[in-house]
Amino acid sequence: MHTVPIIFGSLSRYVQGPGALRQLPQAVDDLGAKRPALVADSFVRELLCSAWPEAGQLAWIRFEGECTREAVDAIVGACRSGGHDLLIAAGGGKSIDAAKGAQIQSGLPIFVVPTVSSTDAPTSRVAVLYGDDHRISEVRSMRANPDLVLVDTELLARAPRRFLVSGIGDALSKRFEAEQCVGAGGVNFYGGRQGMLAKMISANCFEVLMNDADAALAAQAAGRPTPAFERLIEASILLSGLAFENAGLSVAHSLTRGLSAVPEILGSLHGEEVAFGLIVQLLLEREANAAMLAQLLPFYRRIGLPATLEELGVPRERISQRAEAIARISVETSPHIKHFGRPLTVGEVQAAILAASALP
């Protein structure tokens, strides 16, 4: 008999498709908001205005740079001084997380409009904050998931390829992290046990990515959404987000704690770090996933995901030193590292990082 109940959480509404941005005014009206505020950087604001000119009429809270406590406090202050009653977070993971951080403090409803698919941040209630040194400082959670996620695939099809590949890297790990979290008896992000739906979503997310990545990347190169592109975006944003919050995380995401502390990796994207973390996790699983590792490595090479520290930007002569630091910080600070079939030591994780970096 299980003493921990099954808990499944989700966002209120998800809308995806070409031109979906044009549904935003009706969604604002349905909520009854009178003074919505757009949280975005200048580039994203111009991008939205080019696709939907009415975006220029929204009050603008400018966000540039890192998602820090200070940046969140600044957004909260702007909301209060402007009397805003709705946050519209647009852009990539950093601006979305900054707006989520402001939502936690203000209690305002929040809509999310991603303009890239580099992570599954749009659907989750989690906000990752960084320090001025670009290291992860804390993870906060909203009381509930976003009220609306609006994904305009015409915008995403025109985004740089690297962001789409990063989103694939972030989502690929969810099946394997879910399996480890469930096997270790870990709880999900709602403090509950994983139900059948969470496990099914995690597995299906991986299958869609493997089946549709090549065709979706070809569609992105042509700048137009296709059925394969739509499926990949849904997997990278919606399925991946539902999977990690409801099934849990393990080693692959734990390594981002240590990777974010490495100076040479500061220019990498979250999904690129997770992709490397997945290779390390599979190596730690030993023979259990040797066949899967052999399947994934050619896939990584083909679409451009990093499988080694050198591909993430660490010079070869510093790999040994950085591997120890990554392993130590990850094991000591990440709560998800415990979601594994056996307790992991710094030495074991370091050895797996070095093994990954030695792959041909």
GROMACS .gro file of C-alpha atoms in nm:
model
  360
    1MET     CA    1   0.000   0.000   0.000
    2HIS     CA    2   0.141   0.337  -0.105
    3THR     CA    3   0.137   0.612   0.157
    4VAL     CA    4   0.217   0.887  -0.095
    5PRO     CA    5  -0.078   0.982  -0.318
    6ILE     CA    6  -0.061   1.023  -0.695
    7ILE     CA    7  -0.055   1.393  -0.784
    8PHE     CA    8  -0.077   1.532  -1.137
    9GLY     CA    9  -0.053   1.902  -1.210
   10SER     CA   10  -0.091   2.101  -1.530
   11LEU     CA   11  -0.130   2.445  -1.679
   12SER     CA   12  -0.483   2.577  -1.731
   13ARG     CA   13  -0.474   2.607  -2.111
   14TYR     CA   14  -0.228   2.538  -2.393
   15VAL     CA   15  -0.274   2.683  -2.743
   16GLN     CA   16  -0.037   2.597  -3.029
   17GLY     CA   17  -0.037   2.661  -3.401
   18PRO     CA   18   0.050   2.906  -3.679
   19GLY     CA   19  -0.077   3.253  -3.592
   20ALA     CA   20  -0.177   3.151  -3.238
   21LEU     CA   21  -0.052   3.488  -3.112
   22ARG     CA   22  -0.364   3.650  -3.254
   23GLN     CA   23  -0.569   3.472  -2.986
   24LEU     CA   24  -0.401   3.675  -2.711
   25PRO     CA   25  -0.651   3.968  -2.701
   26GLN     CA   26  -0.946   3.734  -2.652
   27ALA     CA   27  -0.760   3.547  -2.377
   28VAL     CA   28  -0.692   3.878  -2.200
   29ASP     CA   29  -1.059   3.973  -2.230
   30ASP     CA   30  -1.171   3.630  -2.104
   31LEU     CA   31  -0.957   3.680  -1.794
   32GLY     CA   32  -1.101   4.027  -1.741
   33ALA     CA   33  -0.760   4.192  -1.725
   34LYS     CA   34  -0.755   4.569  -1.779
   35ARG     CA   35  -0.384   4.656  -1.748
   36PRO     CA   36  -0.172   4.366  -1.878
   37ALA     CA   37   0.206   4.409  -1.890
   38LEU     CA   38   0.445   4.248  -2.135
   39VAL     CA   39   0.770   4.119  -1.980
   40ALA     CA   40   1.027   4.084  -2.258
   41ASP     CA   41   1.354   4.217  -2.392
   42SER     CA   42   1.365   4.472  -2.671
   43PHE     CA   43   1.435   4.214  -2.943
   44VAL     CA   44   1.139   3.994  -2.845
   45ARG     CA   45   0.908   4.294  -2.821
   46GLU     CA   46   0.999   4.397  -3.176
   47LEU     CA   47   0.952   4.039  -3.291
   48LEU     CA   48   0.603   4.025  -3.141
   49CYS     CA   49   0.511   4.360  -3.289
   50SER     CA   50   0.619   4.248  -3.635
   51ALA     CA   51   0.394   3.942  -3.611
   52TRP     CA   52   0.111   4.116  -3.427
   53PRO     CA   53   0.124   4.500  -3.433
   54GLU     CA   54  -0.119   4.531  -3.141
   55ALA     CA   55   0.158   4.402  -2.912
   56GLY     CA   56   0.305   4.751  -2.927
   57GLN     CA   57   0.005   4.879  -2.731
   58LEU     CA   58   0.085   4.663  -2.430
   59ALA     CA   59   0.258   4.822  -2.133
   60TRP     CA   60   0.617   4.702  -2.146
   61ILE     CA   61   0.832   4.590  -1.855
   62ARG     CA   62   1.175   4.556  -2.003
   63PHE     CA   63   1.382   4.252  -1.901
   64GLU     CA   64   1.738   4.213  -2.020
   65GLY     CA   65   2.014   3.981  -1.901
   66GLU     CA   66   2.017   3.728  -1.620
   67CYS     CA   67   1.720   3.600  -1.418
   68THR     CA   68   1.833   3.716  -1.074
   69ARG     CA   69   1.652   3.811  -0.753
   70GLU     CA   70   1.715   4.176  -0.836
   71ALA     CA   71   1.561   4.138  -1.183
   72VAL     CA   72   1.253   3.972  -1.033
   73ASP     CA   73   1.219   4.247  -0.772
   74ALA     CA   74   1.240   4.509  -1.047
   75ILE     CA   75   0.954   4.346  -1.239
   76VAL     CA   76   0.743   4.329  -0.923
   77GLY     CA   77   0.808   4.697  -0.856
   78ALA     CA   78   0.708   4.791  -1.212
   79CYS     CA   79   0.387   4.589  -1.178
   80ARG     CA   80   0.292   4.766  -0.858
   81SER     CA   81   0.374   5.114  -0.980
   82GLY     CA   82   0.189   5.054  -1.306
   83GLY     CA   83  -0.117   4.894  -1.146
   84HIS     CA   84  -0.089   4.591  -1.374
   85ASP     CA   85  -0.325   4.297  -1.331
   86LEU     CA   86  -0.172   4.041  -1.572
   87LEU     CA   87   0.182   3.937  -1.662
   88ILE     CA   88   0.251   3.831  -2.021
   89ALA     CA   89   0.592   3.666  -2.030
   90ALA     CA   90   0.746   3.646  -2.378
   91GLY     CA   91   1.077   3.519  -2.510
   92GLY     CA   92   1.304   3.240  -2.391
   93GLY     CA   93   1.360   3.065  -2.060
   94LYS     CA   94   1.528   3.351  -1.872
   95SER     CA   95   1.257   3.612  -1.933
   96ILE     CA   96   0.983   3.356  -1.868
   97ASP     CA   97   1.142   3.252  -1.539
   98ALA     CA   98   1.189   3.616  -1.437
   99ALA     CA   99   0.819   3.680  -1.495
  100LYS     CA  100   0.733   3.364  -1.300
  101GLY     CA  101   0.945   3.489  -1.014
  102ALA     CA  102   0.747   3.812  -1.022
  103GLN     CA  103   0.422   3.616  -1.026
  104ILE     CA  104   0.525   3.433  -0.710
  105GLN     CA  105   0.571   3.763  -0.528
  106SER     CA  106   0.276   3.950  -0.679
  107GLY     CA  107   0.015   3.675  -0.714
  108LEU     CA  108  -0.089   3.808  -1.057
  109PRO     CA  109  -0.215   3.572  -1.329
  110ILE     CA  110   0.045   3.492  -1.593
  111PHE     CA  111   0.034   3.414  -1.965
  112VAL     CA  112   0.343   3.273  -2.136
  113VAL     CA  113   0.429   3.335  -2.502
  114PRO     CA  114   0.753   3.154  -2.595
  115THR     CA  115   0.933   3.282  -2.904
  116VAL     CA  116   1.185   2.994  -2.900
  117SER     CA  117   1.151   2.629  -2.798
  118SER     CA  118   1.486   2.599  -2.619
  119THR     CA  119   1.338   2.458  -2.295
  120ASP     CA  120   1.008   2.341  -2.147
  121ALA     CA  121   1.000   2.642  -1.910
  122PRO     CA  122   0.676   2.785  -2.061
  123THR     CA  123   0.441   2.524  -1.912
  124SER     CA  124   0.592   2.471  -1.567
  125ARG     CA  125   0.541   2.656  -1.239
  126VAL     CA  126   0.915   2.643  -1.165
  127ALA     CA  127   1.136   2.954  -1.185
  128VAL     CA  128   1.514   2.904  -1.186
  129LEU     CA  129   1.709   3.203  -1.051
  130TYR     CA  130   2.077   3.271  -1.105
  131GLY     CA  131   2.337   3.476  -0.922
  132ASP     CA  132   2.551   3.748  -1.076
  133ASP     CA  133   2.814   3.478  -1.133
  134HIS     CA  134   2.562   3.298  -1.363
  135ARG     CA  135   2.542   2.998  -1.128
  136ILE     CA  136   2.201   2.859  -1.029
  137SER     CA  137   2.118   3.019  -0.694
  138GLU     CA  138   1.770   2.888  -0.618
  139VAL     CA  139   1.455   2.733  -0.762
  140ARG     CA  140   1.117   2.885  -0.677
  141SER     CA  141   0.769   2.756  -0.755
  142MET     CA  142   0.446   2.935  -0.834
  143ARG     CA  143   0.137   2.818  -0.650
  144ALA     CA  144  -0.005   2.693  -0.981
  145ASN     CA  145   0.109   2.651  -1.340
  146PRO     CA  146   0.060   2.934  -1.594
  147ASP     CA  147  -0.295   3.037  -1.678
  148LEU     CA  148  -0.219   3.018  -2.051
  149VAL     CA  149   0.070   2.911  -2.274
  150LEU     CA  150   0.035   3.048  -2.627
  151VAL     CA  151   0.274   2.892  -2.880
  152ASP     CA  152   0.279   3.055  -3.223
  153THR     CA  153   0.465   2.805  -3.440
  154GLU     CA  154   0.514   3.060  -3.720
  155LEU     CA  155   0.740   3.250  -3.480
  156LEU     CA  156   0.919   2.937  -3.360
  157ALA     CA  157   0.980   2.816  -3.715
  158ARG     CA  158   1.178   3.133  -3.780
  159ALA     CA  159   1.389   3.107  -3.465
  160PRO     CA  160   1.756   3.000  -3.489
  161ARG     CA  161   1.817   2.627  -3.526
  162ARG     CA  162   2.027   2.613  -3.210
  163PHE     CA  163   1.727   2.692  -2.990
  164LEU     CA  164   1.520   2.414  -3.144
  165VAL     CA  165   1.806   2.167  -3.095
  166SER     CA  166   1.844   2.281  -2.734
  167GLY     CA  167   1.475   2.215  -2.672
  168ILE     CA  168   1.521   1.863  -2.806
  169GLY     CA  169   1.814   1.812  -2.569
  170ASP     CA  170   1.612   1.931  -2.270
  171ALA     CA  171   1.319   1.705  -2.356
  172LEU     CA  172   1.515   1.391  -2.450
  173SER     CA  173   1.614   1.322  -2.091
  174LYS     CA  174   1.263   1.314  -1.947
  175ARG     CA  175   1.194   0.946  -2.018
  176PHE     CA  176   1.516   0.833  -1.852
  177GLU     CA  177   1.495   1.071  -1.558
  178ALA     CA  178   1.136   0.962  -1.499
  179GLU     CA  179   1.240   0.597  -1.495
  180GLN     CA  180   1.514   0.664  -1.239
  181CYS     CA  181   1.294   0.885  -1.022
  182VAL     CA  182   1.015   0.627  -1.015
  183GLY     CA  183   1.258   0.342  -0.950
  184ALA     CA  184   1.420   0.528  -0.662
  185GLY     CA  185   1.084   0.608  -0.501
  186GLY     CA  186   1.128   0.982  -0.554
  187VAL     CA  187   0.836   1.222  -0.555
  188ASN     CA  188   0.745   1.461  -0.835
  189PHE     CA  189   0.742   1.842  -0.823
  190TYR     CA  190   0.402   1.841  -0.656
  191GLY     CA  191   0.522   1.615  -0.375
  192GLY     CA  192   0.325   1.318  -0.506
  193ARG     CA  193   0.374   0.980  -0.662
  194GLN     CA  194   0.392   0.938  -1.039
  195GLY     CA  195   0.071   0.811  -1.197
  196MET     CA  196   0.028   0.622  -1.523
  197LEU     CA  197  -0.028   0.939  -1.724
  198ALA     CA  198   0.303   1.093  -1.614
  199LYS     CA  199   0.491   0.780  -1.717
  200MET     CA  200   0.310   0.762  -2.051
  201ILE     CA  201   0.383   1.127  -2.129
  202SER     CA  202   0.753   1.082  -2.051
  203ALA     CA  203   0.782   0.783  -2.280
  204ASN     CA  204   0.578   0.939  -2.562
  205CYS     CA  205   0.781   1.258  -2.549
  206PHE     CA  206   1.099   1.063  -2.627
  207GLU     CA  207   0.938   0.872  -2.914
  208VAL     CA  208   0.812   1.189  -3.083
  209LEU     CA  209   1.153   1.353  -3.058
  210MET     CA  210   1.335   1.058  -3.210
  211ASN     CA  211   1.079   1.013  -3.487
  212ASP     CA  212   1.029   1.377  -3.588
  213ALA     CA  213   1.351   1.565  -3.510
  214ASP     CA  214   1.505   1.541  -3.856
  215ALA     CA  215   1.189   1.643  -4.042
  216ALA     CA  216   1.119   1.921  -3.792
  217LEU     CA  217   1.469   2.063  -3.830
  218ALA     CA  218   1.426   2.058  -4.207
  219ALA     CA  219   1.098   2.250  -4.168
  220GLN     CA  220   1.272   2.501  -3.943
  221ALA     CA  221   1.545   2.549  -4.203
  222ALA     CA  222   1.271   2.632  -4.453
  223GLY     CA  223   1.106   2.866  -4.201
  224ARG     CA  224   0.764   2.703  -4.209
  225PRO     CA  225   0.578   2.483  -3.961
  226THR     CA  226   0.482   2.135  -4.084
  227PRO     CA  227   0.301   1.849  -3.905
  228ALA     CA  228   0.638   1.707  -3.793
  229PHE     CA  229   0.744   2.051  -3.665
  230GLU     CA  230   0.415   2.090  -3.476
  231ARG     CA  231   0.459   1.749  -3.312
  232LEU     CA  232   0.817   1.826  -3.212
  233ILE     CA  233   0.722   2.161  -3.061
  234GLU     CA  234   0.439   2.001  -2.865
  235ALA     CA  235   0.680   1.737  -2.735
  236SER     CA  236   0.955   1.989  -2.650
  237ILE     CA  237   0.729   2.233  -2.467
  238LEU     CA  238   0.408   2.064  -2.349
  239LEU     CA  239   0.496   1.695  -2.310
  240SER     CA  240   0.841   1.767  -2.172
  241GLY     CA  241   0.705   2.018  -1.920
  242LEU     CA  242   0.429   1.788  -1.800
  243ALA     CA  243   0.679   1.501  -1.782
  244PHE     CA  244   0.939   1.664  -1.563
  245GLU     CA  245   0.695   1.815  -1.314
  246ASN     CA  246   0.481   1.504  -1.283
  247ALA     CA  247   0.740   1.228  -1.320
  248GLY     CA  248   1.045   1.392  -1.164
  249LEU     CA  249   1.409   1.452  -1.252
  250SER     CA  250   1.736   1.268  -1.193
  251VAL     CA  251   2.103   1.291  -1.289
  252ALA     CA  252   2.072   1.463  -1.628
  253HIS     CA  253   1.923   1.779  -1.481
  254SER     CA  254   2.126   1.756  -1.161
  255LEU     CA  255   2.443   1.816  -1.360
  256THR     CA  256   2.323   2.161  -1.464
  257ARG     CA  257   2.406   2.274  -1.109
  258GLY     CA  258   2.772   2.197  -1.166
  259LEU     CA  259   2.783   2.285  -1.534
  260SER     CA  260   2.646   2.635  -1.469
  261ALA     CA  261   2.948   2.698  -1.245
  262VAL     CA  262   3.206   2.629  -1.518
  263PRO     CA  263   3.331   2.953  -1.681
  264GLU     CA  264   3.389   2.798  -2.023
  265ILE     CA  265   3.029   2.674  -2.037
  266LEU     CA  266   2.859   3.008  -1.965
  267GLY     CA  267   2.761   3.046  -2.329
  268SER     CA  268   2.583   2.712  -2.346
  269LEU     CA  269   2.206   2.669  -2.343
  270HIS     CA  270   2.017   2.475  -2.077
  271GLY     CA  271   1.912   2.201  -2.318
  272GLU     CA  272   2.271   2.154  -2.435
  273GLU     CA  273   2.381   2.101  -2.074
  274VAL     CA  274   2.097   1.856  -2.011
  275ALA     CA  275   2.184   1.664  -2.326
  276PHE     CA  276   2.537   1.611  -2.194
  277GLY     CA  277   2.392   1.524  -1.854
  278LEU     CA  278   2.182   1.252  -2.013
  279ILE     CA  279   2.492   1.087  -2.160
  280VAL     CA  280   2.649   1.090  -1.813
  281GLN     CA  281   2.332   0.943  -1.662
  282LEU     CA  282   2.322   0.662  -1.916
  283LEU     CA  283   2.687   0.581  -1.843
  284LEU     CA  284   2.606   0.566  -1.471
  285GLU     CA  285   2.325   0.323  -1.552
  286ARG     CA  286   2.596   0.099  -1.701
  287GLU     CA  287   2.477  -0.199  -1.901
  288ALA     CA  288   2.110  -0.111  -1.843
  289ASN     CA  289   2.117   0.152  -2.117
  290ALA     CA  290   2.426   0.065  -2.321
  291ALA     CA  291   2.210  -0.002  -2.627
  292MET     CA  292   2.028   0.327  -2.585
  293LEU     CA  293   2.357   0.511  -2.558
  294ALA     CA  294   2.465   0.356  -2.886
  295GLN     CA  295   2.141   0.480  -3.045
  296LEU     CA  296   2.159   0.831  -2.905
  297LEU     CA  297   2.519   0.919  -2.989
  298PRO     CA  298   2.467   0.916  -3.369
  299PHE     CA  299   2.148   1.117  -3.315
  300TYR     CA  300   2.343   1.376  -3.115
  301ARG     CA  301   2.610   1.402  -3.385
  302ARG     CA  302   2.349   1.435  -3.657
  303ILE     CA  303   2.146   1.720  -3.506
  304GLY     CA  304   2.428   1.895  -3.318
  305LEU     CA  305   2.384   1.816  -2.948
  306PRO     CA  306   2.697   1.810  -2.729
  307ALA     CA  307   2.803   1.473  -2.588
  308THR     CA  308   3.136   1.581  -2.436
  309LEU     CA  309   3.265   1.864  -2.218
  310GLU     CA  310   3.486   1.974  -2.504
  311GLU     CA  311   3.179   2.019  -2.723
  312LEU     CA  312   3.030   2.234  -2.447
  313GLY     CA  313   3.336   2.457  -2.461
  314VAL     CA  314   3.579   2.317  -2.204
  315PRO     CA  315   3.937   2.298  -2.338
  316ARG     CA  316   4.073   1.943  -2.341
  317GLU     CA  317   4.349   2.022  -2.093
  318ARG     CA  318   4.097   2.144  -1.834
  319ILE     CA  319   3.843   1.862  -1.862
  320SER     CA  320   3.977   1.660  -1.567
  321GLN     CA  321   3.973   1.963  -1.336
  322ARG     CA  322   3.627   2.077  -1.447
  323ALA     CA  323   3.483   1.725  -1.420
  324GLU     CA  324   3.565   1.712  -1.049
  325ALA     CA  325   3.406   2.051  -0.984
  326ILE     CA  326   3.092   1.966  -1.184
  327ALA     CA  327   3.050   1.634  -1.001
  328ARG     CA  328   3.109   1.784  -0.656
  329ILE     CA  329   2.871   2.078  -0.698
  330SER     CA  330   2.601   1.861  -0.857
  331VAL     CA  331   2.615   1.589  -0.591
  332GLU     CA  332   2.629   1.837  -0.305
  333THR     CA  333   2.359   2.081  -0.418
  334SER     CA  334   2.104   1.909  -0.643
  335PRO     CA  335   1.807   1.740  -0.472
  336HIS     CA  336   1.739   1.534  -0.785
  337ILE     CA  337   2.071   1.346  -0.770
  338LYS     CA  338   1.908   1.119  -0.510
  339HIS     CA  339   1.654   1.003  -0.769
  340PHE     CA  340   1.873   0.722  -0.893
  341GLY     CA  341   1.885   0.346  -0.854
  342ARG     CA  342   2.175   0.369  -0.607
  343PRO     CA  343   2.344   0.645  -0.403
  344LEU     CA  344   2.599   0.826  -0.617
  345THR     CA  345   2.934   0.955  -0.499
  346VAL     CA  346   3.131   1.248  -0.635
  347GLY     CA  347   3.391   1.002  -0.762
  348GLU     CA  348   3.136   0.797  -0.957
  349VAL     CA  349   2.983   1.103  -1.120
  350GLN     CA  350   3.325   1.245  -1.200
  351ALA     CA  351   3.429   0.918  -1.363
  352ALA     CA  352   3.112   0.916  -1.575
  353ILE     CA  353   3.173   1.277  -1.683
  354LEU     CA  354   3.526   1.186  -1.790
  355ALA     CA  355   3.398   0.875  -1.968
  356ALA     CA  356   3.143   1.082  -2.156
  357SER     CA  357   3.409   1.331  -2.256
  358ALA     CA  358   3.625   1.049  -2.391
  359LEU     CA  359   3.356   0.915  -2.622
  360PRO     CA  360   3.456   0.902  -2.990
   0.00000   0.00000   0.00000
